[in-house]
PDB file of C-alpha atoms and ligand atoms in Angstrom:
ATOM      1  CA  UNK A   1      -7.388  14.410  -5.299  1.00 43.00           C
ATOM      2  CA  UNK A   2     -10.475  12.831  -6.804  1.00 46.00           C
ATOM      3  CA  UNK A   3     -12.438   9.991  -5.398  1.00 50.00           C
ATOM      4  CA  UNK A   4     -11.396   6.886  -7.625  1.00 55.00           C
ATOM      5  CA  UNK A   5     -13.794   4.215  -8.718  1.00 51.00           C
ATOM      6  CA  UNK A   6     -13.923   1.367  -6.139  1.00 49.00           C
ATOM      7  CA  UNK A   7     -14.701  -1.553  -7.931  1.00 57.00           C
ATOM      8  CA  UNK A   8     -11.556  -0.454 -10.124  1.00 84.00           C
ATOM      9  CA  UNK A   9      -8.776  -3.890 -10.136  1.00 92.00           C
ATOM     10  CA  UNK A  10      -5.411  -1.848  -9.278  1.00 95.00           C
ATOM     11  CA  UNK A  11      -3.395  -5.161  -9.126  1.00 96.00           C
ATOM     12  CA  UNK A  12      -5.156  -8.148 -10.878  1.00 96.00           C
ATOM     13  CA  UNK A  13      -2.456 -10.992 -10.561  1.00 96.00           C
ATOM     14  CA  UNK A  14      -2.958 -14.453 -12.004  1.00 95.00           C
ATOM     15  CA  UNK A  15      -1.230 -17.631 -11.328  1.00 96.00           C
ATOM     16  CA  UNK A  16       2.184 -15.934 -10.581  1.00 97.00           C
ATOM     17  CA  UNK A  17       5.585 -18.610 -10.376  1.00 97.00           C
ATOM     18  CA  UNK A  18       8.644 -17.167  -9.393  1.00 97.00           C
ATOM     19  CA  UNK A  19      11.858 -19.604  -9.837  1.00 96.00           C
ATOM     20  CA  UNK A  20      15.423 -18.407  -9.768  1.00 95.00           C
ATOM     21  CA  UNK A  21      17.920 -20.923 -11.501  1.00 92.00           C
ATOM     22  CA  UNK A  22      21.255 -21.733  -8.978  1.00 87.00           C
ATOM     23  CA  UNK A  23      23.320 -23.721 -11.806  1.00 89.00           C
ATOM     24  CA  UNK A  24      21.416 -26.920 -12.163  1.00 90.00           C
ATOM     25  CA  UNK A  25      19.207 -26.499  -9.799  1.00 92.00           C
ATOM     26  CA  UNK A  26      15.564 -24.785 -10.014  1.00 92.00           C
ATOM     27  CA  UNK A  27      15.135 -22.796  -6.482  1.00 93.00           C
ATOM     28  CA  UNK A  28      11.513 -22.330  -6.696  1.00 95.00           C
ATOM     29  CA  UNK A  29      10.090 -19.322  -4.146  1.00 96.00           C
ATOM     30  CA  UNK A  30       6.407 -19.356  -4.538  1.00 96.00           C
ATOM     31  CA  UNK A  31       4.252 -20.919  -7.624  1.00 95.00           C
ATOM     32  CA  UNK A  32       0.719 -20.415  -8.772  1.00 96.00           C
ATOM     33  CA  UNK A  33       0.038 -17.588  -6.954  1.00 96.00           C
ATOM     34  CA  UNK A  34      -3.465 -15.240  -7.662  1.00 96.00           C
ATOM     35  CA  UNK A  35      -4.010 -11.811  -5.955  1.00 96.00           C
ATOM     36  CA  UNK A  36      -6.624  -9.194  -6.630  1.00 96.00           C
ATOM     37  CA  UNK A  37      -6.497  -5.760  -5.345  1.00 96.00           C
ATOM     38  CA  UNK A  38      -9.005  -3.160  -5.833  1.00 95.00           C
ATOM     39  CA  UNK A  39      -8.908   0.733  -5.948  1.00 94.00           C
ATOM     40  CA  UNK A  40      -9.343   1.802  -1.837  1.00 93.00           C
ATOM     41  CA  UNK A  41      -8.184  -1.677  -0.217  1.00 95.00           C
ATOM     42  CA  UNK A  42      -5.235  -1.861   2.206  1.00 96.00           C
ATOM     43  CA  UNK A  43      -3.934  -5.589   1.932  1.00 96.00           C
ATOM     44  CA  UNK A  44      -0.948  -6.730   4.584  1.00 97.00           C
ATOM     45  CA  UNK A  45       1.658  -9.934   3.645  1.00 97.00           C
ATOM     46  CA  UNK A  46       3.003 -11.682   6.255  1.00 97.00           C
ATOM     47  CA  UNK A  47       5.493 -14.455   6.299  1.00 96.00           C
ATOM     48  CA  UNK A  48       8.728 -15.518   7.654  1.00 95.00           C
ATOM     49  CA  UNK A  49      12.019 -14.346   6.628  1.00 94.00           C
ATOM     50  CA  UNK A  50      12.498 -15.578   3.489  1.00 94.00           C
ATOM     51  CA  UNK A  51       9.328 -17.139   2.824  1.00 96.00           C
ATOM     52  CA  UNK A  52       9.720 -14.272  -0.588  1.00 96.00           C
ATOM     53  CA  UNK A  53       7.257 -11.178   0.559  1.00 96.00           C
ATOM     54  CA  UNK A  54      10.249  -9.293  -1.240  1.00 95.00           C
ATOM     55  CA  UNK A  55      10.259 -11.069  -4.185  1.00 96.00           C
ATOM     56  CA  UNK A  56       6.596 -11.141  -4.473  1.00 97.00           C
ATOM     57  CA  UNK A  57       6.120  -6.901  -4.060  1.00 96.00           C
ATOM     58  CA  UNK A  58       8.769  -6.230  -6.678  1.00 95.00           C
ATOM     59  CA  UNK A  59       7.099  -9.238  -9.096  1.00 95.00           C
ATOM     60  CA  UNK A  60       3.413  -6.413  -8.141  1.00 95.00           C
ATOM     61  CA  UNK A  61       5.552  -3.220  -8.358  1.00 93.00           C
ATOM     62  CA  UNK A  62       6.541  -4.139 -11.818  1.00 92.00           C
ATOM     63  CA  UNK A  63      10.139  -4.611 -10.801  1.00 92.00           C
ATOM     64  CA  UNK A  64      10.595  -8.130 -11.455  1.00 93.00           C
ATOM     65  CA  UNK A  65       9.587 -10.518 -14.348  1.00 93.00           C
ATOM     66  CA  UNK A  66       7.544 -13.467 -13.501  1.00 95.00           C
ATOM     67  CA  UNK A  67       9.042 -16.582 -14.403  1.00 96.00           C
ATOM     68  CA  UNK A  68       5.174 -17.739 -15.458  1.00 96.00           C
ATOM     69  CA  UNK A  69       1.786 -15.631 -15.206  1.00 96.00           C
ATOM     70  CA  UNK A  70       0.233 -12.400 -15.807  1.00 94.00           C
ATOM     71  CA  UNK A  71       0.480  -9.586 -13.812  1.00 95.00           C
ATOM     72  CA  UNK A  72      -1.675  -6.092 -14.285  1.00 95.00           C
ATOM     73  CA  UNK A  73      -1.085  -2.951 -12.987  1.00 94.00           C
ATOM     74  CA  UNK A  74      -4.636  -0.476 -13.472  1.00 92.00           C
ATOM     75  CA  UNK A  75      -5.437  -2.935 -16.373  1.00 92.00           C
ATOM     76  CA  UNK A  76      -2.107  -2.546 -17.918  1.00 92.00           C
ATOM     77  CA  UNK A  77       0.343  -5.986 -18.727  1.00 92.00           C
ATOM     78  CA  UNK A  78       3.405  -3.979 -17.589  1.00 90.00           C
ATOM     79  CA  UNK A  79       5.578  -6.097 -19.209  1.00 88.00           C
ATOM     80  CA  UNK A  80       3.956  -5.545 -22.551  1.00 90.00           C
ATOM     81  CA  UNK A  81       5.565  -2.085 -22.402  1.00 92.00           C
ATOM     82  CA  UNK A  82       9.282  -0.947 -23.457  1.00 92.00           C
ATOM     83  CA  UNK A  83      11.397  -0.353 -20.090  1.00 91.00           C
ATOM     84  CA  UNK A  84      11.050   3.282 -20.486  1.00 92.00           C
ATOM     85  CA  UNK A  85       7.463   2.885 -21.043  1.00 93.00           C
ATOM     86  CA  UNK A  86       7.291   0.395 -17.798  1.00 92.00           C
ATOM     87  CA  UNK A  87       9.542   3.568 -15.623  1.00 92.00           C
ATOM     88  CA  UNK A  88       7.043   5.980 -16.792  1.00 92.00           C
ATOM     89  CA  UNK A  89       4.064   3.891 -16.024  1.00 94.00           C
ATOM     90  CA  UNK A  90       5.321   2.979 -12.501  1.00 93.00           C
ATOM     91  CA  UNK A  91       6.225   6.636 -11.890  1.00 93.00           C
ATOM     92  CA  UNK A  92       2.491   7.215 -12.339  1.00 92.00           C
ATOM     93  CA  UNK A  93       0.751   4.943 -11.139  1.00 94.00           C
ATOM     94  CA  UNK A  94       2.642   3.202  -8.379  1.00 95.00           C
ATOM     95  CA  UNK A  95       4.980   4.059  -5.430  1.00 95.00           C
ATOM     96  CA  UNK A  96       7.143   1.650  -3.659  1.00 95.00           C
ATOM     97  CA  UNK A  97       8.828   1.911  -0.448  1.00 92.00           C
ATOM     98  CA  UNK A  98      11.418  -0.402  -0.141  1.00 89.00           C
ATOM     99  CA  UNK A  99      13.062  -3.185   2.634  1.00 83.00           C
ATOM    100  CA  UNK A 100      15.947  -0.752   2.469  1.00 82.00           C
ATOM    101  CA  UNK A 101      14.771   3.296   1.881  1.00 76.00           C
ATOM    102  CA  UNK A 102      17.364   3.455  -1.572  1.00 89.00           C
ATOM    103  CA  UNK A 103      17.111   7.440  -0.821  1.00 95.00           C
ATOM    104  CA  UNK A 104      19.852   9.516  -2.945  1.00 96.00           C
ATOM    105  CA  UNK A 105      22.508   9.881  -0.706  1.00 96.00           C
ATOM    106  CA  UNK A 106      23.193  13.549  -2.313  1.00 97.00           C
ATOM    107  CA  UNK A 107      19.940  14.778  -2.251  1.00 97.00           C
ATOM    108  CA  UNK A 108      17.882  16.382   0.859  1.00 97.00           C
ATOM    109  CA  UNK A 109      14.915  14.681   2.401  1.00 97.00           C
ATOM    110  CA  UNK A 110      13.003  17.592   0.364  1.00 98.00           C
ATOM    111  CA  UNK A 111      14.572  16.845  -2.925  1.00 97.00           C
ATOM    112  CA  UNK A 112      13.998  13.274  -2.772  1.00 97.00           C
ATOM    113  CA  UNK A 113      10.779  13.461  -1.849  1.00 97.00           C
ATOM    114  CA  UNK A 114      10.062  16.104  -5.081  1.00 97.00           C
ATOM    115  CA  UNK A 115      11.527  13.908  -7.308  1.00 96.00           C
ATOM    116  CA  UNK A 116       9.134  11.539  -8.115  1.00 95.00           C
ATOM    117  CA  UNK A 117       7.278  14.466  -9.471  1.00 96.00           C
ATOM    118  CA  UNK A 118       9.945  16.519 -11.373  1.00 95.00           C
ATOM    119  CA  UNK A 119      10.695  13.260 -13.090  1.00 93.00           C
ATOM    120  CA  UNK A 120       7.407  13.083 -14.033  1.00 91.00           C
ATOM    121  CA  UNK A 121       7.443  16.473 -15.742  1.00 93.00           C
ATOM    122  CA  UNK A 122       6.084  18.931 -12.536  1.00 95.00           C
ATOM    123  CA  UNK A 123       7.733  21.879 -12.191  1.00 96.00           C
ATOM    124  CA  UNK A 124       9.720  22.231  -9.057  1.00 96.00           C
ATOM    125  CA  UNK A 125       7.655  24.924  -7.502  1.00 96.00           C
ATOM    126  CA  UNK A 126       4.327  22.804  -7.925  1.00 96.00           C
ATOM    127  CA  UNK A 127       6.195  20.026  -6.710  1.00 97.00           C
ATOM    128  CA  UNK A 128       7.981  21.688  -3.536  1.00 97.00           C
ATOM    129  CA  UNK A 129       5.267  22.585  -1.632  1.00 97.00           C
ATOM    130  CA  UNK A 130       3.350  18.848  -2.014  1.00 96.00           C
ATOM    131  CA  UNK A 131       6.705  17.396  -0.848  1.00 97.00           C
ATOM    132  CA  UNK A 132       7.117  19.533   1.799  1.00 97.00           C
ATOM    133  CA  UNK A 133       3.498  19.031   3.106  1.00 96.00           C
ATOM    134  CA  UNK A 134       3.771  14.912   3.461  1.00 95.00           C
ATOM    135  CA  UNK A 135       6.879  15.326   4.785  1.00 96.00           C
ATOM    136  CA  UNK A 136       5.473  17.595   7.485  1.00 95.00           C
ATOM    137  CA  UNK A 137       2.782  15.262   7.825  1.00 91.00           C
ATOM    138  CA  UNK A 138       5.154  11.826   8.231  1.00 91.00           C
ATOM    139  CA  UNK A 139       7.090  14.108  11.305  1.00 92.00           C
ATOM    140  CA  UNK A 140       9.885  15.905   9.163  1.00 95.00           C
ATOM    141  CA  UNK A 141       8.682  19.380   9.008  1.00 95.00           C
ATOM    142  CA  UNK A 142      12.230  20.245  10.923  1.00 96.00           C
ATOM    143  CA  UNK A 143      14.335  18.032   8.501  1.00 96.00           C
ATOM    144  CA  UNK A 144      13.520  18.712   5.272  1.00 97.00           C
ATOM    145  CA  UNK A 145      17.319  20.467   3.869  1.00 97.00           C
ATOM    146  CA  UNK A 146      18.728  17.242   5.323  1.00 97.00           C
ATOM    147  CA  UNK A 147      20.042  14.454   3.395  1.00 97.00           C
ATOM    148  CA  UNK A 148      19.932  10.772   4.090  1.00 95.00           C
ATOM    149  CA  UNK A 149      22.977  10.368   6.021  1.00 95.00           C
ATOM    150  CA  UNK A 150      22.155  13.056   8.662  1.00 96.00           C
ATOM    151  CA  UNK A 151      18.555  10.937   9.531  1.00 94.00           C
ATOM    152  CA  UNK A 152      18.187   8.027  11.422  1.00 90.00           C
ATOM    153  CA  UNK A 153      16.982   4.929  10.295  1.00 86.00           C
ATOM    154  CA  UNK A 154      13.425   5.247  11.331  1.00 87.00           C
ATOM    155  CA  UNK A 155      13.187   8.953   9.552  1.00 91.00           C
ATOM    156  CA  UNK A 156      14.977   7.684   6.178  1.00 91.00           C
ATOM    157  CA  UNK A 157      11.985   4.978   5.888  1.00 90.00           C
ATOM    158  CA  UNK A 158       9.514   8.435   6.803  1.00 92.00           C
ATOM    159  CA  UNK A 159      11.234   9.862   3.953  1.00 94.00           C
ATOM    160  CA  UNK A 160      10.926   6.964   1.842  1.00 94.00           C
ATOM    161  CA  UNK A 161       6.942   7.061   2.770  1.00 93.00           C
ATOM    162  CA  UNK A 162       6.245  10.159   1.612  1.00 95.00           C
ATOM    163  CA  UNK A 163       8.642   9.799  -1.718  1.00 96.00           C
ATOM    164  CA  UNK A 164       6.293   7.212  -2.461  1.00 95.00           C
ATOM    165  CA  UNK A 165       3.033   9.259  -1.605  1.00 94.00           C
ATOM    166  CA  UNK A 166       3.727  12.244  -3.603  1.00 95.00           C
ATOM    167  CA  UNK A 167       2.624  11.496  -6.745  1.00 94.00           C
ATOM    168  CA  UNK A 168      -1.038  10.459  -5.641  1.00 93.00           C
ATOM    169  CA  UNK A 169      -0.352   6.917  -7.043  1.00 95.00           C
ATOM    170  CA  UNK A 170      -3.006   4.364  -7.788  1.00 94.00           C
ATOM    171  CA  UNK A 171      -1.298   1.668  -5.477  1.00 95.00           C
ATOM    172  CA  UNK A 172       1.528   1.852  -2.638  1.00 96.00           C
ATOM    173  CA  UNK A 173       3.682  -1.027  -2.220  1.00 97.00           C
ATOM    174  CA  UNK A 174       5.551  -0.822   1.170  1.00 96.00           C
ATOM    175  CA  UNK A 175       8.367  -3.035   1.579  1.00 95.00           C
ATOM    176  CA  UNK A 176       8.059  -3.338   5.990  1.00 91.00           C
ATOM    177  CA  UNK A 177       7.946   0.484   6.483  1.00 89.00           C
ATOM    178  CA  UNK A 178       7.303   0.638  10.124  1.00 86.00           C
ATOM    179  CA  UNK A 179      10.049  -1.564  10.655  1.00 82.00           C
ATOM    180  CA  UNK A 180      12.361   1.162  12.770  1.00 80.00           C
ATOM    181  CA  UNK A 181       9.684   3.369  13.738  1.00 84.00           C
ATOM    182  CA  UNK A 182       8.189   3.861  16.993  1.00 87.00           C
ATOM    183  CA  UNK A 183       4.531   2.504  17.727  1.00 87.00           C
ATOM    184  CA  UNK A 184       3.566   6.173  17.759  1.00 87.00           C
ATOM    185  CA  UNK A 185       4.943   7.270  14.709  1.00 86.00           C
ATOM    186  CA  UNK A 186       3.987   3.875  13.322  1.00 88.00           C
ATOM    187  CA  UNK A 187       0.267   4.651  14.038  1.00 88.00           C
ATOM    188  CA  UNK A 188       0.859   8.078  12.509  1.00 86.00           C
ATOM    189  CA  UNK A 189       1.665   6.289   9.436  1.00 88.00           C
ATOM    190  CA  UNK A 190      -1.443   3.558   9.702  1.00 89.00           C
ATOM    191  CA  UNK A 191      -3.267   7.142  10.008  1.00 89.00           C
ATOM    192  CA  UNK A 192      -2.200   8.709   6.918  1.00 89.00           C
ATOM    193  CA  UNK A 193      -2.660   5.210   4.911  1.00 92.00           C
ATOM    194  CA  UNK A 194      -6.111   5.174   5.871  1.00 91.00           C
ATOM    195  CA  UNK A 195      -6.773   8.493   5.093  1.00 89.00           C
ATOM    196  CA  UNK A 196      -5.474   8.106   1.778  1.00 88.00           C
ATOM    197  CA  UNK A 197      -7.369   5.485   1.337  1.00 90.00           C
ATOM    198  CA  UNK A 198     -10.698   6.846   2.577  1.00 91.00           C
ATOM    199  CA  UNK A 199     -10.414  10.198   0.747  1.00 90.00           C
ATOM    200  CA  UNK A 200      -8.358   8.945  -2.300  1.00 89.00           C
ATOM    201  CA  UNK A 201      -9.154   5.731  -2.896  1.00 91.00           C
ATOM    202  CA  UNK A 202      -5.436   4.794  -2.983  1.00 93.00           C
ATOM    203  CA  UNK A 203      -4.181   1.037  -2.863  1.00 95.00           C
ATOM    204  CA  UNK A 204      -1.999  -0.247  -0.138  1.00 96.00           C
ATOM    205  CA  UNK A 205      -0.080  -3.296   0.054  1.00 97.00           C
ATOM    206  CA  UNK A 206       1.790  -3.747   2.479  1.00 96.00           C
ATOM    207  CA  UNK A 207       4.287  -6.330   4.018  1.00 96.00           C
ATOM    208  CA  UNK A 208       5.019  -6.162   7.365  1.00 94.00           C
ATOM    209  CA  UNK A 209       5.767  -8.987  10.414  1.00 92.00           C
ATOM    210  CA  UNK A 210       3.484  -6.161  12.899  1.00 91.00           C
ATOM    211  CA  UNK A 211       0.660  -8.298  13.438  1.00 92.00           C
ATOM    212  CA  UNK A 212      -1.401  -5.699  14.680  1.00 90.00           C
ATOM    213  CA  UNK A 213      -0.624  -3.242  11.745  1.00 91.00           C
ATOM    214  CA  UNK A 214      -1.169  -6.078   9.728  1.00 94.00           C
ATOM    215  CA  UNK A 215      -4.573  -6.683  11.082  1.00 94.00           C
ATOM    216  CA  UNK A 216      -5.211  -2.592  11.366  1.00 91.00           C
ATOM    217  CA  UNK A 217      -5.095  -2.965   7.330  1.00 91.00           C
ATOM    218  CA  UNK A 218      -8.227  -5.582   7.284  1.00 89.00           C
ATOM    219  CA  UNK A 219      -6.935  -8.225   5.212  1.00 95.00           C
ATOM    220  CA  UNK A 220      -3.958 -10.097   5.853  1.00 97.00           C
ATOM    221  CA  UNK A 221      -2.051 -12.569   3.442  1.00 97.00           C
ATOM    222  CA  UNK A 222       0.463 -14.935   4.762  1.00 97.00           C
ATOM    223  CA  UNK A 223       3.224 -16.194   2.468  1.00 97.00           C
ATOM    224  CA  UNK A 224       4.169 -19.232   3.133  1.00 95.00           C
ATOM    225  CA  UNK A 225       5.700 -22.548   1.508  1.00 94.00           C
ATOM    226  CA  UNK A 226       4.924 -21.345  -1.765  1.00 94.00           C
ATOM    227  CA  UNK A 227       1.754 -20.417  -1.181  1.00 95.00           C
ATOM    228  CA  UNK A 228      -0.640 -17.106  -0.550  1.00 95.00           C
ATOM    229  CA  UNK A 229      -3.199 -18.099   1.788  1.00 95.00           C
ATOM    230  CA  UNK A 230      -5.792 -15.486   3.654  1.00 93.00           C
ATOM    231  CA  UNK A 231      -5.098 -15.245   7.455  1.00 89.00           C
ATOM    232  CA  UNK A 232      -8.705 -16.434   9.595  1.00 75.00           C
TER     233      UNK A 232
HETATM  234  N1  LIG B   1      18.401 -13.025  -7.006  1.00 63.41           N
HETATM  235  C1  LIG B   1      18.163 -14.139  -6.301  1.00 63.41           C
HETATM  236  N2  LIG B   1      18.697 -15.311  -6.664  1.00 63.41           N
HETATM  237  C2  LIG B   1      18.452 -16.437  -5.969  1.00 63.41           C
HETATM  238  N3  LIG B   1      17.652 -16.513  -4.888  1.00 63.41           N
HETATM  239  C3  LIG B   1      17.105 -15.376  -4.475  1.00 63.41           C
HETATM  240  C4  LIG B   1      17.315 -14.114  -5.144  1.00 63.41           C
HETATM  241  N4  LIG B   1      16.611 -13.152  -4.507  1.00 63.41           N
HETATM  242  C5  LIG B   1      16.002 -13.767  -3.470  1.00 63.41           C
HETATM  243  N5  LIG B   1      16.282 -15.089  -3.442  1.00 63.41           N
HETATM  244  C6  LIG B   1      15.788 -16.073  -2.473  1.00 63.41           C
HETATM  245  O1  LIG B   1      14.396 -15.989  -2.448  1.00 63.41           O
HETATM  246  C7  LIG B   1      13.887 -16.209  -1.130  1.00 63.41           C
HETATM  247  C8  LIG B   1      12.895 -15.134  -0.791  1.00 63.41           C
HETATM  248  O2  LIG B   1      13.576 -13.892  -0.640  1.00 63.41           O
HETATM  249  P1  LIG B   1      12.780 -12.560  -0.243  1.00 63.41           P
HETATM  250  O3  LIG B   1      13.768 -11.451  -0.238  1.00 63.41           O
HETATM  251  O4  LIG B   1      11.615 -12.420  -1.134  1.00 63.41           O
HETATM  252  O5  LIG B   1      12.291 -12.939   1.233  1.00 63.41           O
HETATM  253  P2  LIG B   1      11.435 -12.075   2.273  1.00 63.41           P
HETATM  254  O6  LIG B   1      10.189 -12.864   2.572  1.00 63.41           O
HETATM  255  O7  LIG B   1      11.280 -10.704   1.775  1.00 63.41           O
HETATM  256  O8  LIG B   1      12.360 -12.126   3.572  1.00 63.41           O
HETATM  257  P3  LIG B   1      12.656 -10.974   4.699  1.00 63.41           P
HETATM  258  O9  LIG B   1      11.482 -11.005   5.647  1.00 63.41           O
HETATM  259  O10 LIG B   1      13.907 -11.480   5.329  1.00 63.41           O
HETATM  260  O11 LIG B   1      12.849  -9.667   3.997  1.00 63.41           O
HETATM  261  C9  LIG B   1      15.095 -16.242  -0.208  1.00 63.41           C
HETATM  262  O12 LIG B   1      15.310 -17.560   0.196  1.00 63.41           O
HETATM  263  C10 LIG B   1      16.245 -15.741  -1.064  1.00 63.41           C
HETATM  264  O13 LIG B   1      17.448 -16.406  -0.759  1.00 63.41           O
HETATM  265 MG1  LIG B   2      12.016  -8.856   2.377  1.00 63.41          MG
END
């Protein structure tokens, strides 16, 4: 893993409104909203239920269209590429971890966690051994033939972690992934984010209602009435 450029914009996003339609009504979540993230910064969101920290990761992650703005991922206007073009982008440059793990329910912790990889053209025995090593590191050394129905809740998100870790992405987007997990396992994770940072320069945003992991990451957002505002 190679140190990457720190003044590098991993997430430059400009003037963002997200508005669902509910038959004649215009539900509006959150409107004009800018966010810059560079290479080797660890951002939190906070925000009540609701207040659309969900909506607003998967509008970053590429998931989502805006319904006005810009949004670029490593200086690339996802949504100026074909959807296989946008799945093989994101499968390079980003990883997610989502509100709820979406693991393969037929696939072990070991094969999930390669498959980031083999999709993205590694061959399985390059791709074992980097699975099996941040799976060892997230506390599932001893688990790794298992498959998501035979964890608990707090190892599925672990899982889920290092799925999205494996390919050395540019920027992590973690849907509350210390939600089930102990505080020390928690601070095992804040350990391995900042090490990833430190050594690799990689991007973390992160939404989370832990105030004090939220704080651990330096900056914290809160999301609320529409608005993005920096906590003091
Ligand atoms: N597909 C949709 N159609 C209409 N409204 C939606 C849709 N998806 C989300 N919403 C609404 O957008 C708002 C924000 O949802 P979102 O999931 O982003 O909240 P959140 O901040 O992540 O909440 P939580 O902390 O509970 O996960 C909610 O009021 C929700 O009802
Ligand atoms: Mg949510």
């Amino acid at each position: 893993m190679s140190n990457r450029q720190s003044t590098a914009l991993v997430i430059d996003c400009r003037q963002v409104t997200r508005t669902y339609s509910e038959g004649p009504e215009t539900l509006t979540i959150f409107s004009d909203i800018s966010l810059e993230v560079s290479a080797g910064e660890t951002v939190a969101i906070v925000g009540s239920s609701g207040a659309g920290k969900t909506t607003l990761l998967n509008l970053l992650g590429g998931l989502d269209r805006p319904s006005s703005g810009h949004i670029s991922i490593c200086g690339q206007d996802i949504h100026k590429l074909s959807e296989a073009g946008r799945a093989r982008f994101r499968n390079q440059h980003l990883g997610f971890v989502y509100q709820f793990h979406h693991l393969l329910p037929e696939f072990t912790a070991l094969e999930n966690v390669m498959l980031p990889c083999v999709l993205g053209g590694m061959r399985p025995g390059q791709a074992r051994p980097k699975a099996e090593a941040l799976l060892t590191r997230v506390g599932l050394g001893e688990r790794l033939r298992h498959k998501p129905g035979e964890l608990s809740g707090g190892e599925r998100q672990r899982v889920a972690i290092a799925r999205a870790l494996v390919n050395n992405p540019e920027c992590v987007l973690m849907d509350e992934p210390t939600g089930n997990l102990d505080e020390q396992t928690g601070e095992g994770i804040r350990a391995l984010i900042s090490e990833l940072r430190d050594t690799s320069g990689t991007a973390f945003i992160m939404v989370t209602h832990d105030m004090s992991m939220a704080r651990s990451l330096g900056r914290v957002l809160r999301l609320e009435q529409g608005r993005l505002v920096q906590e003091a």
